Coordinates of C-alpha atoms in Angstrom, one line a residue:
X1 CA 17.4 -28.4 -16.8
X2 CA 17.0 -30.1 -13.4
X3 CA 17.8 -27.0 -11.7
X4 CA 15.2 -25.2 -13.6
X5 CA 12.4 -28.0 -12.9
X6 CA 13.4 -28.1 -9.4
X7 CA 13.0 -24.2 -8.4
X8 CA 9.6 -24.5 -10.8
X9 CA 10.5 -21.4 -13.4
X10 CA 7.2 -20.9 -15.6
X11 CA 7.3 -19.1 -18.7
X12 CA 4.4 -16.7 -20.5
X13 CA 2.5 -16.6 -17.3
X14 CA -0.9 -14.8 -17.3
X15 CA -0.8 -12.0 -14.4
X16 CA -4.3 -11.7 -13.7
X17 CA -5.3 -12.9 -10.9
X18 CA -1.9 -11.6 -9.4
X19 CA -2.9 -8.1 -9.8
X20 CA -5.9 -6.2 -7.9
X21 CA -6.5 -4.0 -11.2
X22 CA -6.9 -7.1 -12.8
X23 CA -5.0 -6.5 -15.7
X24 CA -4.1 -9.3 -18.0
X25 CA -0.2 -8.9 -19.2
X26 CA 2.0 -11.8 -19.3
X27 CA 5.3 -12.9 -17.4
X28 CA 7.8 -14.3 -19.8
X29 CA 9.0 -15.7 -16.7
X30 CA 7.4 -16.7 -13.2
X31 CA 8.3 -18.5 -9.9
X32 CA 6.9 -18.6 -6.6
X33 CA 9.2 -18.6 -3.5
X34 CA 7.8 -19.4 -0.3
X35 CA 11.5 -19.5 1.4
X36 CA 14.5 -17.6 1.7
X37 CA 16.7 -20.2 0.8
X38 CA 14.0 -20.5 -1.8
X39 CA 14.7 -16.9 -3.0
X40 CA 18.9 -17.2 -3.0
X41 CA 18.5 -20.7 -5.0
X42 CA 16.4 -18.3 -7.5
X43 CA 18.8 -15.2 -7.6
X44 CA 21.7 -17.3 -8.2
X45 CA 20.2 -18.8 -11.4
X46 CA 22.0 -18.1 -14.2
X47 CA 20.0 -16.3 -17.6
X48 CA 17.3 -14.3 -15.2
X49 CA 19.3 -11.0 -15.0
X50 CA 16.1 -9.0 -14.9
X51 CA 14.4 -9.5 -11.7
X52 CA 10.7 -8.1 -10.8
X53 CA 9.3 -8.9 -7.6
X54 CA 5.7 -9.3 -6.8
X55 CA 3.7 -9.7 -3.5
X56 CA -0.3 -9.2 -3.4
X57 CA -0.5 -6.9 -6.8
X58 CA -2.5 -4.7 -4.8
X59 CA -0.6 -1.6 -6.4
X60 CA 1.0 -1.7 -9.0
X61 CA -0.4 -1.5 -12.3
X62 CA 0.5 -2.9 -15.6
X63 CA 1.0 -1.6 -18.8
X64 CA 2.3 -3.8 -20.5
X65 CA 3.9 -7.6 -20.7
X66 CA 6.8 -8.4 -18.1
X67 CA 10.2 -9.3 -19.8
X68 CA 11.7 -10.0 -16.5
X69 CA 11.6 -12.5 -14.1
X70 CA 8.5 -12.8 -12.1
X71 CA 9.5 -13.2 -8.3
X72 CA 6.4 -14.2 -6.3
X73 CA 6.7 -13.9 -2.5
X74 CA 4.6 -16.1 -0.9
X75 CA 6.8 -16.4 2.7
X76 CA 4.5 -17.3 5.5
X77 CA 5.0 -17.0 9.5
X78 CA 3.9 -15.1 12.3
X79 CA 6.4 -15.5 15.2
X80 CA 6.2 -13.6 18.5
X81 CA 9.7 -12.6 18.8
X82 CA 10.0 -11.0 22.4
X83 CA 7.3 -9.7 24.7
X84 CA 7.0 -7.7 27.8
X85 CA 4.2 -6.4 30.0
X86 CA 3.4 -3.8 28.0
X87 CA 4.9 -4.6 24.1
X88 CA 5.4 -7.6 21.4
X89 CA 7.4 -7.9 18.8
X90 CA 6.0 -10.0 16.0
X91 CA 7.7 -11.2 12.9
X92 CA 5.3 -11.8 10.0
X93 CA 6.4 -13.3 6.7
X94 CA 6.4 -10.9 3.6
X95 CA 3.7 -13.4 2.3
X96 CA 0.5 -12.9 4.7
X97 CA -2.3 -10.7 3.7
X98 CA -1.9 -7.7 5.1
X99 CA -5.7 -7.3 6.3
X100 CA -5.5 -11.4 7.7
X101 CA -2.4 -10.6 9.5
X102 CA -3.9 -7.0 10.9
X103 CA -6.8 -9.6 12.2
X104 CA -4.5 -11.9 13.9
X105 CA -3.1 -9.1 15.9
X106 CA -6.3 -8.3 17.3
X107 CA -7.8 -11.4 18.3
X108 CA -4.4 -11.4 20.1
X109 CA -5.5 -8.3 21.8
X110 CA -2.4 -6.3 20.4
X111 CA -2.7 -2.8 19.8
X112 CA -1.3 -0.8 16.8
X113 CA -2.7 -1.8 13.2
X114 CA -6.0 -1.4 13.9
X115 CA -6.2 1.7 12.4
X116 CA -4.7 -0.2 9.3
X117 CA -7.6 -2.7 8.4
X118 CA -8.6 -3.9 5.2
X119 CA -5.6 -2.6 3.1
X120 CA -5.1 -4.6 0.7
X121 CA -1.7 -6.2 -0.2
X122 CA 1.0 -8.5 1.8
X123 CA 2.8 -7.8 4.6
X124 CA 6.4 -7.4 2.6
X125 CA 5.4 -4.7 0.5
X126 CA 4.1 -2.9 3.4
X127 CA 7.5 -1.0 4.1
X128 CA 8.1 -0.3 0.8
X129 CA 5.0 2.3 0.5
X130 CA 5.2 3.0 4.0
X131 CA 1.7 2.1 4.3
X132 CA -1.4 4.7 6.5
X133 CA -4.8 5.0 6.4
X134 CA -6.8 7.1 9.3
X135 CA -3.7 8.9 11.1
X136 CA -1.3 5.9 11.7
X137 CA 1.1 5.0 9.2
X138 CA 3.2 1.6 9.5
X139 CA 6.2 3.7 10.4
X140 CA 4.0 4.2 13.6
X141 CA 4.7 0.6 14.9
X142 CA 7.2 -1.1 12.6
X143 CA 10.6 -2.1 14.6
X144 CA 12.5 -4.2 11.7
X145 CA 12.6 -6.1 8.6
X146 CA 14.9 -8.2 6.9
X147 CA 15.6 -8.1 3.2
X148 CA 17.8 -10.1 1.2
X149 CA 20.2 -8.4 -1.1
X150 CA 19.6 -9.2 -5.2
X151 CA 23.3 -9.1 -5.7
X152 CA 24.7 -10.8 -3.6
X153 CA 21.9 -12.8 -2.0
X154 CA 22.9 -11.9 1.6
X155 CA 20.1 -11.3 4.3
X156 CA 20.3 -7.6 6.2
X157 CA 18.3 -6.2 8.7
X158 CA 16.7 -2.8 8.6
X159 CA 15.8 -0.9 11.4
X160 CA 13.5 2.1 11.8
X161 CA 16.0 4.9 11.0
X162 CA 17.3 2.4 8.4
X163 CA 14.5 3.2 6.5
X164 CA 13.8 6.6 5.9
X165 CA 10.2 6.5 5.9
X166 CA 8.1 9.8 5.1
X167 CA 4.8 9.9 3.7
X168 CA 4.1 6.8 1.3
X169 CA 8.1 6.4 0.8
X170 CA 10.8 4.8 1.9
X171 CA 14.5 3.4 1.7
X172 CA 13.0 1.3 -0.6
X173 CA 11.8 3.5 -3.0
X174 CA 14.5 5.5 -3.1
X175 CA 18.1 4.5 -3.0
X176 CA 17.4 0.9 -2.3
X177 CA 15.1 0.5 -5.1
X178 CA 15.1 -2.8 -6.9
X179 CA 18.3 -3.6 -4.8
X180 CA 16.5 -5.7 -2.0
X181 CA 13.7 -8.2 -1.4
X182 CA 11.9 -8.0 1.7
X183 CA 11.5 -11.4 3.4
X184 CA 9.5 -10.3 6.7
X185 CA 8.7 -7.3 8.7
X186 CA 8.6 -7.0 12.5
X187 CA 6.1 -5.0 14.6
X188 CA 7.0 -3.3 18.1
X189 CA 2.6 -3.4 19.1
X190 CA 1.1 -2.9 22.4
X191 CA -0.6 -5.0 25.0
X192 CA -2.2 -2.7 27.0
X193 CA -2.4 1.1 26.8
X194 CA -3.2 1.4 23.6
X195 CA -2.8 4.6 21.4
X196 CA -6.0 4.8 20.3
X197 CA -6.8 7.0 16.7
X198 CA -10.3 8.1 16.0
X199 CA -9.5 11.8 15.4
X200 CA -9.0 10.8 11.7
X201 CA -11.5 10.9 8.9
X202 CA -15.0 9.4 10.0
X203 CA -13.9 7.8 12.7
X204 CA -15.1 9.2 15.6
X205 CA -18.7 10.0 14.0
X206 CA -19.1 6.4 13.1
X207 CA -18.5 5.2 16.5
X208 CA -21.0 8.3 18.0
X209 CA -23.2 6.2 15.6
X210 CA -23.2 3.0 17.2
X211 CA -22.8 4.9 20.9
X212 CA -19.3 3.5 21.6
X213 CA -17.8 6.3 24.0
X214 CA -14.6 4.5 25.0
X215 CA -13.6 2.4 21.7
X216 CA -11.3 -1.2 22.1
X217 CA -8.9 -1.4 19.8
X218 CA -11.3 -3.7 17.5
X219 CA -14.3 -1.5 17.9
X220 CA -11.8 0.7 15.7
X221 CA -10.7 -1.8 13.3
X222 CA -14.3 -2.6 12.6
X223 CA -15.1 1.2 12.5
X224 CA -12.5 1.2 10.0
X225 CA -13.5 -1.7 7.9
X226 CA -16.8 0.0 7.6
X227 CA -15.9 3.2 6.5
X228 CA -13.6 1.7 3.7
X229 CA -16.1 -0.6 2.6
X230 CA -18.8 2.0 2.1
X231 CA -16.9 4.1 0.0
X232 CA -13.9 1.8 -1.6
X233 CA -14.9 -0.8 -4.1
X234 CA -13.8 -4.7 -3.4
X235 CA -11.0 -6.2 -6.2
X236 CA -12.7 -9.0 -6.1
X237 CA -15.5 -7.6 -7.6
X238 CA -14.5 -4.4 -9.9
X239 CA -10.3 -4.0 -10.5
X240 CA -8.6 -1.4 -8.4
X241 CA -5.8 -1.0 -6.5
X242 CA -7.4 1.5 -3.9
X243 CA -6.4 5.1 -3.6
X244 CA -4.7 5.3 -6.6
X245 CA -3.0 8.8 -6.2
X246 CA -0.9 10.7 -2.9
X247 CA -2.9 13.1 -1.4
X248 CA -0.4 16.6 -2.2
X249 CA 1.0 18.3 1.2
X250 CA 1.3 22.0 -0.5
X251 CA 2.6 25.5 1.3
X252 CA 0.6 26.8 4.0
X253 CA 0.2 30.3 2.0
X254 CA -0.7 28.6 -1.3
X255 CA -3.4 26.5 1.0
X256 CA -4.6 30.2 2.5
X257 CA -4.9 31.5 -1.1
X258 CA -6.8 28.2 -2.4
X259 CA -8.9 28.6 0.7
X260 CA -10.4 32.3 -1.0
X261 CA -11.2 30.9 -3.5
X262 CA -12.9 27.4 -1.9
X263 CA -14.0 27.7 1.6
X264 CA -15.5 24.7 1.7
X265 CA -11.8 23.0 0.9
X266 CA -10.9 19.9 3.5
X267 CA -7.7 19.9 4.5
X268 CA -5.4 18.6 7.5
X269 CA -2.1 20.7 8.8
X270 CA 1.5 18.5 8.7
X271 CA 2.9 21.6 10.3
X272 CA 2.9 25.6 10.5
X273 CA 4.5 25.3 6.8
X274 CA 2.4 23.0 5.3
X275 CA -1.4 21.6 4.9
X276 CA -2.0 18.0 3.2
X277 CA -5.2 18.2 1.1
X278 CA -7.3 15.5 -0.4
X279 CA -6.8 14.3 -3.9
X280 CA -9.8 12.9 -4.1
X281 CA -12.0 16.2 -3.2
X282 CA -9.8 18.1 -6.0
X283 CA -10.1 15.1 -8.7
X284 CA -13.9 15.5 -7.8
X285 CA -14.2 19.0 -8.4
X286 CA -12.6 18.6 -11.8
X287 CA -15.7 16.4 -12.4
X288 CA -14.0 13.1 -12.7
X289 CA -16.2 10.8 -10.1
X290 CA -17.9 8.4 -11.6
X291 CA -17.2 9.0 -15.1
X292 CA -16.4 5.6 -17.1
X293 CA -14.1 5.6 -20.6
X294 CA -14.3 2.8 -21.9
X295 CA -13.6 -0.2 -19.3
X296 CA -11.8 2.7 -17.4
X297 CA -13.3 4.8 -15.0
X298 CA -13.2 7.0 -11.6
X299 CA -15.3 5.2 -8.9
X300 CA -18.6 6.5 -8.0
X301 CA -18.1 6.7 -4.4
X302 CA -14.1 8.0 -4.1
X303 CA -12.8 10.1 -6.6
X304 CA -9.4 8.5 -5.7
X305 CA -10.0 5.1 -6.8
X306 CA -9.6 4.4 -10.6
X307 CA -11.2 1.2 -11.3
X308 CA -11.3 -1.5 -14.4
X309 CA -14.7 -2.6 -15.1
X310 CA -13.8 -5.4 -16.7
X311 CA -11.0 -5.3 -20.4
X312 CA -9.5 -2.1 -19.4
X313 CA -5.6 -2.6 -20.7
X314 CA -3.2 -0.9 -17.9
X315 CA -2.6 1.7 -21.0
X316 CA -5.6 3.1 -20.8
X317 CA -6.2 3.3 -17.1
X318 CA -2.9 5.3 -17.3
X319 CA -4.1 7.8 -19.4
X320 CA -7.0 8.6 -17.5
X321 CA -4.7 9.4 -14.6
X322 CA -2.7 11.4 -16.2
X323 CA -5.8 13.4 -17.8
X324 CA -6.5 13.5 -14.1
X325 CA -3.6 15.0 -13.2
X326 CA -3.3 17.4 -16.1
X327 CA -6.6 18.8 -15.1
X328 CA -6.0 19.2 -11.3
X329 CA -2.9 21.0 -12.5
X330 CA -4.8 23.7 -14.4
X331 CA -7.8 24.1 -12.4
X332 CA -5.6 24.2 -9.3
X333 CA -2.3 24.6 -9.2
X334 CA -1.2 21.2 -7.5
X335 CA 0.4 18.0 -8.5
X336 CA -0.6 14.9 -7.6
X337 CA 1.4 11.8 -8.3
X338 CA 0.5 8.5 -8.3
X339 CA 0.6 6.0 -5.0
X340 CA 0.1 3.2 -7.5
X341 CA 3.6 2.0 -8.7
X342 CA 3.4 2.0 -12.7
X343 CA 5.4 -0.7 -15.0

């Protein structure tokens, strides 16, 4: 009983305010670790077996109540690791925001995740979905992380072929999955000579806008922020968990053929075999933006955002995305499949 008082085990937890979609389900059991020694104490527990780990909610989306044991990951740190004239490592804690840690880095004047601003989430479940926005993904700059093993509560390191990354995927959600629990990721980001992105999206026409020629690294970061705030709602004020579906890479002849039929189609090539096209245009030709069932609904301004505006159970949010994706299907031809980890 000591044991259990001392690591702070709750039970019947509400999870709504630890979810962006704000859905309220319950945890039968919940405890927040802002350690790793913290974390081993809790894996060794005895009468936990089922283990769920949580970091800033920001996608996932419940469907129902949690039977497992709530892991929150509330690790904090940012270290500067090594550093040269033109690089710098920097260790961040699985626990940081995301978006507060993306800030840090530039009012250090490092280079690399400014492309990456305001995604919501932490910086441990950043890896795991192999986070992009605007061209960059975090593949793009990420050097390490370390992750401690459920089983055996041993620490290892994973470097960037470690991981497998491809487009929102990883080691992690693959053959790894539910095995390991990220504890901190480290960034390789640069000092000077930056690789600067504005090709991407609006980018470069929001910066023609406010006559920036020759962007800074935060003139892009604050491009960014602008763009996603004009079209992307704010959790805070209506539940989401951002772009809630992948956009689909399909064949280069099946993008040829849609084409015919849709000139006016956006799309952006991966390679000679292959074009990625937008969910969001597609779920918005089906004539899902800005509809609302119920409490759940398509956003008005970005057909890839499903939202809760307000009692929406995760249940029902589910079935509009998969009305979604039964319609793109038939009008179409193309799956798309959720970016939104579903329990």
């Amino acid at each position: 009983m000591n044991k259990l008082k001392r690591l702070n085990i709750q039970h019947d937890i509400s999870l709504k305010k630890h979810n962006t979609f704000g859905i309220d389900v319950k945890a039968r059991h919940f405890t927040s670790v802002s350690a790793t020694e913290e974390l081993r104490d809790i894996l060794r527990q005895p009468g936990y077996p089922d283990k769920f780990i949580l970091g800033g909610g920001s996608n996932i989306l419940f469907t129902g109540d949690v039977e497992a044991l709530v892991i929150h990951m509330n690790i904090k740190g940012i270290t500067v690791t090594q550093e040269g004239e033109d690089h710098v490592f920097i260790r961040a804690g699985a626990g940081e925001n995301w978006h507060e840690f993306v800030l840090w880095t530039l009012e250090k004047g490092y280079g690399g995740l400014e492309n990456l601003s305001l995604i919501p989430g932490n910086v441990g479940t950043a890896p795991i979905q192999n986070i992009g926005a605007y061209g960059v993904e975090l593949k793009d700059v990420f050097s390490s992380c370390e992750a401690v093993e459920i089983a055996s509560g041993e620490t290892k390191s994973f470097h960037l072929q470690d991981c497998r990354f491809g487009y929102r995927n990883s080691i992690f959600k693959q053959e790894a999955k539910g095995k390991y629990i990220i504890t901190s990721v480290t960034f390789k980001l640069t000092k000077r000579k930056h690789h600067i992105h504005i090709d991407y999206g609006a980018i470069r026409s929001r910066l023609a806008e406010q006559g920036i020629e020759t962007p800074s690294i935060r003139d892009i970061s604050e491009a960014v922020i602008s763009i996603r705030r004009s079209k992307l709602p704010d959790p805070a004020e209506i539940g989401n968990s951002g772009s809630f579906f992948k956009n689909p890479v399909i064949p280069a002849e099946d993008f040829e053929k849609l084409k015919n039929r849709y000139p006016e189609i956006p799309h952006y090539p991966v390679s000679e075999k292959h074009v990625k096209v937008p969910a969001g245009w597609l779920i918005e030709q089906c004539g899902f933006k800005g509809r609302r069932f119920g409490d759940a609904g398509v956003h008005t301004k970005q057909a890839l955002v499903l939202v809760n505006y307000g009692n929406a159970t995760g249940k029902e949010i589910w079935k509009l995305a998969q009305d979604i994706r039964e319609t793109v299907s038939e009008k179409f031809g193309i799956s798309i499949h959720p970016e939104v980890n579903v329990l």
